[in-house]
Amino acid sequence: MPLPKKEEFYTYEDYLNWPNDQRIELIDGKVYLMAPPSTIHQRILREIFINFAMYLKGKQCEVFSAPFGVRFPSANEKSNKEIKTVVEPDIVVVCDKSKIDNEGCKGAPDLIVEITSPSTASKDKIEKFNLYEKYGVKEYWIVEPENRIVSVFTLQENGRYGRPDVYTVGNKIKVSIFEDLVIDLKEIFEEN
């Protein structure tokens, strides 16, 4: 299949037919090309993932890292093939096992972590922020490696994200969806 055109609209069926060397995401049918991750990005992803994986071992929730597709079907999209929104967050925590299938996650995960790069920062802070809020992702982290900052958005009772809690090196993040998980950012950013 040829490279997708940004001005056209696509579905999950199109997404499944693109060659593996073309990493893309779809938001409301619009194509977003994904940048290859940097070494710093991958180190931060690894450290955050390890923290979640160790904590969740033997528990109900599961953690996944990219590439792992998350499909957000709208009410009128009856089949997988009709879905117009599929993203590949850096880290996903899913506590409702019925949302997990062989293709990834269908519906809102409980927690999503996105690690920005210069080419994806605005998408993570605008399009994905609005998408995750709309579909009810309980906790959304935006990690900025270059500034060593993590912004944590928590879904409020009104279905909207409140003001973010902002953390940096030396701070510890209390993960709101779990009673006793705390992640030390010194460990996350120390090698970077």
PDB file of C-alpha atoms in Angstrom:
ATOM      1  CA  MET A   1       0.000   0.000   0.000  1.00  0.00           C
ATOM      2  CA  PRO A   2       1.392   3.450  -0.835  1.00  0.00           C
ATOM      3  CA  LEU A   3       2.271   5.975   1.844  1.00  0.00           C
ATOM      4  CA  PRO A   4      -0.948   7.406   3.311  1.00  0.00           C
ATOM      5  CA  LYS A   5      -1.948  10.921   2.329  1.00  0.00           C
ATOM      6  CA  LYS A   6      -2.497  13.285   5.217  1.00  0.00           C
ATOM      7  CA  GLU A   7      -5.517  14.946   3.603  1.00  0.00           C
ATOM      8  CA  GLU A   8      -7.440  11.673   3.212  1.00  0.00           C
ATOM      9  CA  PHE A   9      -9.332   9.718   5.879  1.00  0.00           C
ATOM     10  CA  TYR A  10      -8.657   6.102   6.771  1.00  0.00           C
ATOM     11  CA  THR A  11      -9.998   3.278   8.934  1.00  0.00           C
ATOM     12  CA  TYR A  12      -8.509   0.537  11.063  1.00  0.00           C
ATOM     13  CA  GLU A  13      -8.808  -1.789   8.062  1.00  0.00           C
ATOM     14  CA  ASP A  14      -6.433   0.511   6.116  1.00  0.00           C
ATOM     15  CA  TYR A  15      -4.152   0.701   9.149  1.00  0.00           C
ATOM     16  CA  LEU A  16      -3.841  -3.101   9.220  1.00  0.00           C
ATOM     17  CA  ASN A  17      -2.803  -3.189   5.563  1.00  0.00           C
ATOM     18  CA  TRP A  18       0.084  -0.710   5.728  1.00  0.00           C
ATOM     19  CA  PRO A  19       3.562  -2.220   5.632  1.00  0.00           C
ATOM     20  CA  ASN A  20       5.209  -2.705   9.037  1.00  0.00           C
ATOM     21  CA  ASP A  21       7.937  -0.194   8.198  1.00  0.00           C
ATOM     22  CA  GLN A  22       5.319   2.604   8.086  1.00  0.00           C
ATOM     23  CA  ARG A  23       4.474   3.417  11.703  1.00  0.00           C
ATOM     24  CA  ILE A  24       1.316   5.488  11.782  1.00  0.00           C
ATOM     25  CA  GLU A  25      -1.562   6.400  14.039  1.00  0.00           C
ATOM     26  CA  LEU A  26      -5.117   7.383  13.105  1.00  0.00           C
ATOM     27  CA  ILE A  27      -7.121   9.976  14.988  1.00  0.00           C
ATOM     28  CA  ASP A  28     -10.635  10.454  13.621  1.00  0.00           C
ATOM     29  CA  GLY A  29      -9.449   8.923  10.342  1.00  0.00           C
ATOM     30  CA  LYS A  30      -6.560  11.358   9.940  1.00  0.00           C
ATOM     31  CA  VAL A  31      -3.054   9.929   9.519  1.00  0.00           C
ATOM     32  CA  TYR A  32      -0.202  10.842  11.837  1.00  0.00           C
ATOM     33  CA  LEU A  33       3.228   9.495  10.960  1.00  0.00           C
ATOM     34  CA  MET A  34       5.256   8.355  13.947  1.00  0.00           C
ATOM     35  CA  ALA A  35       8.878   9.397  14.390  1.00  0.00           C
ATOM     36  CA  PRO A  36      11.453   6.723  15.182  1.00  0.00           C
ATOM     37  CA  PRO A  37      12.205   6.815  18.923  1.00  0.00           C
ATOM     38  CA  SER A  38      15.519   8.172  20.180  1.00  0.00           C
ATOM     39  CA  THR A  39      17.798   6.322  22.575  1.00  0.00           C
ATOM     40  CA  ILE A  40      16.778   8.654  25.428  1.00  0.00           C
ATOM     41  CA  HIS A  41      13.110   7.984  24.638  1.00  0.00           C
ATOM     42  CA  GLN A  42      13.699   4.233  24.783  1.00  0.00           C
ATOM     43  CA  ARG A  43      15.630   4.413  28.075  1.00  0.00           C
ATOM     44  CA  ILE A  44      12.872   6.419  29.739  1.00  0.00           C
ATOM     45  CA  LEU A  45      10.224   4.069  28.329  1.00  0.00           C
ATOM     46  CA  ARG A  46      12.143   1.058  29.666  1.00  0.00           C
ATOM     47  CA  GLU A  47      12.487   2.498  33.180  1.00  0.00           C
ATOM     48  CA  ILE A  48       8.830   3.521  33.479  1.00  0.00           C
ATOM     49  CA  PHE A  49       7.686   0.197  32.011  1.00  0.00           C
ATOM     50  CA  ILE A  50       9.830  -1.787  34.477  1.00  0.00           C
ATOM     51  CA  ASN A  51       8.305   0.123  37.415  1.00  0.00           C
ATOM     52  CA  PHE A  52       4.774  -0.680  36.265  1.00  0.00           C
ATOM     53  CA  ALA A  53       5.601  -4.296  35.309  1.00  0.00           C
ATOM     54  CA  MET A  54       7.193  -5.072  38.671  1.00  0.00           C
ATOM     55  CA  TYR A  55       4.301  -3.519  40.580  1.00  0.00           C
ATOM     56  CA  LEU A  56       1.601  -5.239  38.481  1.00  0.00           C
ATOM     57  CA  LYS A  57       3.116  -8.730  38.590  1.00  0.00           C
ATOM     58  CA  GLY A  58       0.390 -11.058  39.845  1.00  0.00           C
ATOM     59  CA  LYS A  59      -2.258  -8.306  39.859  1.00  0.00           C
ATOM     60  CA  GLN A  60      -5.398  -7.803  37.744  1.00  0.00           C
ATOM     61  CA  CYS A  61      -4.053  -4.939  35.584  1.00  0.00           C
ATOM     62  CA  GLU A  62      -1.547  -5.389  32.756  1.00  0.00           C
ATOM     63  CA  VAL A  63       1.047  -3.027  31.296  1.00  0.00           C
ATOM     64  CA  PHE A  64       2.030  -2.930  27.619  1.00  0.00           C
ATOM     65  CA  SER A  65       4.592  -0.914  25.693  1.00  0.00           C
ATOM     66  CA  ALA A  66       4.622   0.257  22.078  1.00  0.00           C
ATOM     67  CA  PRO A  67       3.989  -0.999  19.556  1.00  0.00           C
ATOM     68  CA  PHE A  68       0.625  -1.863  21.089  1.00  0.00           C
ATOM     69  CA  GLY A  69      -2.506  -0.644  19.332  1.00  0.00           C
ATOM     70  CA  VAL A  70      -5.289   1.073  21.229  1.00  0.00           C
ATOM     71  CA  ARG A  71      -8.557   1.388  19.289  1.00  0.00           C
ATOM     72  CA  PHE A  72     -11.118   4.003  20.281  1.00  0.00           C
ATOM     73  CA  PRO A  73     -14.386   3.112  18.543  1.00  0.00           C
ATOM     74  CA  SER A  74     -17.126   5.723  18.308  1.00  0.00           C
ATOM     75  CA  ALA A  75     -20.757   4.746  18.883  1.00  0.00           C
ATOM     76  CA  ASN A  76     -21.521   4.329  15.161  1.00  0.00           C
ATOM     77  CA  GLU A  77     -18.462   2.161  14.402  1.00  0.00           C
ATOM     78  CA  LYS A  78     -19.891  -1.342  14.808  1.00  0.00           C
ATOM     79  CA  SER A  79     -16.957  -3.430  13.564  1.00  0.00           C
ATOM     80  CA  ASN A  80     -13.206  -3.225  14.112  1.00  0.00           C
ATOM     81  CA  LYS A  81     -12.691  -2.430  10.429  1.00  0.00           C
ATOM     82  CA  GLU A  82     -14.808   0.737  10.681  1.00  0.00           C
ATOM     83  CA  ILE A  83     -12.857   2.236  13.586  1.00  0.00           C
ATOM     84  CA  LYS A  84     -11.195   5.531  12.627  1.00  0.00           C
ATOM     85  CA  THR A  85      -8.992   6.002  15.698  1.00  0.00           C
ATOM     86  CA  VAL A  86      -6.071   3.760  16.601  1.00  0.00           C
ATOM     87  CA  VAL A  87      -2.974   4.976  18.438  1.00  0.00           C
ATOM     88  CA  GLU A  88       0.212   3.394  19.779  1.00  0.00           C
ATOM     89  CA  PRO A  89       0.969   5.017  23.137  1.00  0.00           C
ATOM     90  CA  ASP A  90       4.395   4.431  24.636  1.00  0.00           C
ATOM     91  CA  ILE A  91       2.956   2.727  27.733  1.00  0.00           C
ATOM     92  CA  VAL A  92      -0.582   1.506  28.411  1.00  0.00           C
ATOM     93  CA  VAL A  93      -2.079   0.084  31.610  1.00  0.00           C
ATOM     94  CA  VAL A  94      -5.324  -1.872  31.193  1.00  0.00           C
ATOM     95  CA  CYS A  95      -7.284  -3.176  34.195  1.00  0.00           C
ATOM     96  CA  ASP A  96     -10.385  -4.420  32.344  1.00  0.00           C
ATOM     97  CA  LYS A  97      -9.240  -7.667  30.682  1.00  0.00           C
ATOM     98  CA  SER A  98     -12.314  -7.679  28.408  1.00  0.00           C
ATOM     99  CA  LYS A  99     -10.751  -4.758  26.505  1.00  0.00           C
ATOM    100  CA  ILE A 100      -7.650  -6.801  25.564  1.00  0.00           C
ATOM    101  CA  ASP A 101      -7.646  -8.920  22.413  1.00  0.00           C
ATOM    102  CA  ASN A 102      -5.110 -10.201  19.882  1.00  0.00           C
ATOM    103  CA  GLU A 103      -4.995  -6.776  18.212  1.00  0.00           C
ATOM    104  CA  GLY A 104      -4.300  -4.770  21.355  1.00  0.00           C
ATOM    105  CA  CYS A 105      -6.816  -2.821  23.422  1.00  0.00           C
ATOM    106  CA  LYS A 106     -10.325  -1.824  22.330  1.00  0.00           C
ATOM    107  CA  GLY A 107     -11.600   1.028  24.464  1.00  0.00           C
ATOM    108  CA  ALA A 108      -9.980   3.317  26.988  1.00  0.00           C
ATOM    109  CA  PRO A 109      -7.029   1.997  28.991  1.00  0.00           C
ATOM    110  CA  ASP A 110      -6.804   3.097  32.617  1.00  0.00           C
ATOM    111  CA  LEU A 111      -3.465   4.880  32.204  1.00  0.00           C
ATOM    112  CA  ILE A 112      -1.436   6.064  29.212  1.00  0.00           C
ATOM    113  CA  VAL A 113       2.124   7.411  29.109  1.00  0.00           C
ATOM    114  CA  GLU A 114       3.384   9.345  26.087  1.00  0.00           C
ATOM    115  CA  ILE A 115       7.059  10.296  25.843  1.00  0.00           C
ATOM    116  CA  THR A 116       7.416  13.331  23.611  1.00  0.00           C
ATOM    117  CA  SER A 117       9.928  14.054  20.912  1.00  0.00           C
ATOM    118  CA  PRO A 118      10.291  17.412  19.141  1.00  0.00           C
ATOM    119  CA  SER A 119       8.168  16.123  16.249  1.00  0.00           C
ATOM    120  CA  THR A 120       5.361  14.629  18.423  1.00  0.00           C
ATOM    121  CA  ALA A 121       5.067  17.076  21.323  1.00  0.00           C
ATOM    122  CA  SER A 122       2.158  19.082  19.932  1.00  0.00           C
ATOM    123  CA  LYS A 123       0.238  15.928  18.939  1.00  0.00           C
ATOM    124  CA  ASP A 124       0.713  14.478  22.449  1.00  0.00           C
ATOM    125  CA  LYS A 125      -0.309  17.744  24.135  1.00  0.00           C
ATOM    126  CA  ILE A 126      -3.297  18.583  21.925  1.00  0.00           C
ATOM    127  CA  GLU A 127      -4.775  15.796  19.773  1.00  0.00           C
ATOM    128  CA  LYS A 128      -3.967  12.923  22.112  1.00  0.00           C
ATOM    129  CA  PHE A 129      -4.850  14.933  25.230  1.00  0.00           C
ATOM    130  CA  ASN A 130      -8.309  15.642  23.771  1.00  0.00           C
ATOM    131  CA  LEU A 131      -8.697  12.045  22.557  1.00  0.00           C
ATOM    132  CA  TYR A 132      -7.789  10.470  25.898  1.00  0.00           C
ATOM    133  CA  GLU A 133     -10.014  12.880  27.807  1.00  0.00           C
ATOM    134  CA  LYS A 134     -12.945  12.257  25.422  1.00  0.00           C
ATOM    135  CA  TYR A 135     -12.758   8.475  25.835  1.00  0.00           C
ATOM    136  CA  GLY A 136     -12.164   8.512  29.597  1.00  0.00           C
ATOM    137  CA  VAL A 137      -8.530   7.489  30.130  1.00  0.00           C
ATOM    138  CA  LYS A 138      -8.269   7.914  33.918  1.00  0.00           C
ATOM    139  CA  GLU A 139      -4.640   9.039  34.042  1.00  0.00           C
ATOM    140  CA  TYR A 140      -2.488  10.520  31.259  1.00  0.00           C
ATOM    141  CA  TRP A 141       1.236  11.220  31.587  1.00  0.00           C
ATOM    142  CA  ILE A 142       3.178  13.435  29.197  1.00  0.00           C
ATOM    143  CA  VAL A 143       6.912  12.869  29.657  1.00  0.00           C
ATOM    144  CA  GLU A 144       9.254  15.522  28.232  1.00  0.00           C
ATOM    145  CA  PRO A 145      12.793  14.044  28.131  1.00  0.00           C
ATOM    146  CA  GLU A 146      14.532  17.252  27.076  1.00  0.00           C
ATOM    147  CA  ASN A 147      13.120  19.188  30.067  1.00  0.00           C
ATOM    148  CA  ARG A 148      13.004  16.197  32.447  1.00  0.00           C
ATOM    149  CA  ILE A 149       9.380  16.985  33.244  1.00  0.00           C
ATOM    150  CA  VAL A 150       6.351  14.737  33.656  1.00  0.00           C
ATOM    151  CA  SER A 151       2.848  16.255  33.533  1.00  0.00           C
ATOM    152  CA  VAL A 152       0.191  13.983  35.024  1.00  0.00           C
ATOM    153  CA  PHE A 153      -3.445  14.591  34.114  1.00  0.00           C
ATOM    154  CA  THR A 154      -6.152  12.876  36.163  1.00  0.00           C
ATOM    155  CA  LEU A 155      -9.727  12.519  34.943  1.00  0.00           C
ATOM    156  CA  GLN A 156     -12.113  14.403  37.223  1.00  0.00           C
ATOM    157  CA  GLU A 157     -15.712  13.522  38.100  1.00  0.00           C
ATOM    158  CA  ASN A 158     -16.929  15.857  35.335  1.00  0.00           C
ATOM    159  CA  GLY A 159     -15.129  13.732  32.712  1.00  0.00           C
ATOM    160  CA  ARG A 160     -12.445  16.358  32.108  1.00  0.00           C
ATOM    161  CA  TYR A 161      -8.761  16.469  32.972  1.00  0.00           C
ATOM    162  CA  GLY A 162      -7.967  18.921  35.708  1.00  0.00           C
ATOM    163  CA  ARG A 163      -4.815  20.976  35.923  1.00  0.00           C
ATOM    164  CA  PRO A 164      -1.774  18.720  35.667  1.00  0.00           C
ATOM    165  CA  ASP A 165       0.481  17.765  38.517  1.00  0.00           C
ATOM    166  CA  VAL A 166       3.977  18.556  37.219  1.00  0.00           C
ATOM    167  CA  TYR A 167       7.026  16.623  38.378  1.00  0.00           C
ATOM    168  CA  THR A 168      10.752  16.722  37.677  1.00  0.00           C
ATOM    169  CA  VAL A 169      13.954  14.961  38.758  1.00  0.00           C
ATOM    170  CA  GLY A 170      13.948  14.381  42.508  1.00  0.00           C
ATOM    171  CA  ASN A 171      10.139  14.167  42.665  1.00  0.00           C
ATOM    172  CA  LYS A 172       8.098  11.027  43.164  1.00  0.00           C
ATOM    173  CA  ILE A 173       4.829  10.384  41.361  1.00  0.00           C
ATOM    174  CA  LYS A 174       2.019   8.727  43.308  1.00  0.00           C
ATOM    175  CA  VAL A 175       0.091   6.841  40.597  1.00  0.00           C
ATOM    176  CA  SER A 176      -3.548   7.768  41.254  1.00  0.00           C
ATOM    177  CA  ILE A 177      -5.136   4.600  39.860  1.00  0.00           C
ATOM    178  CA  PHE A 178      -3.254   2.428  42.389  1.00  0.00           C
ATOM    179  CA  GLU A 179      -3.185   2.655  46.168  1.00  0.00           C
ATOM    180  CA  ASP A 180       0.535   2.240  46.734  1.00  0.00           C
ATOM    181  CA  LEU A 181       2.550   2.703  43.546  1.00  0.00           C
ATOM    182  CA  VAL A 182       5.077   5.532  43.694  1.00  0.00           C
ATOM    183  CA  ILE A 183       7.587   6.132  40.883  1.00  0.00           C
ATOM    184  CA  ASP A 184      10.818   7.976  41.653  1.00  0.00           C
ATOM    185  CA  LEU A 185      11.752  10.241  38.740  1.00  0.00           C
ATOM    186  CA  LYS A 186      15.387  10.256  39.801  1.00  0.00           C
ATOM    187  CA  GLU A 187      15.520   6.604  38.643  1.00  0.00           C
ATOM    188  CA  ILE A 188      13.649   7.421  35.425  1.00  0.00           C
ATOM    189  CA  PHE A 189      15.829  10.353  34.364  1.00  0.00           C
ATOM    190  CA  GLU A 190      19.184   9.470  35.978  1.00  0.00           C
ATOM    191  CA  GLU A 191      20.852   8.029  32.862  1.00  0.00           C
ATOM    192  CA  ASN A 192      19.529  10.671  30.552  1.00  0.00           C
TER     193      ASN A 192
END
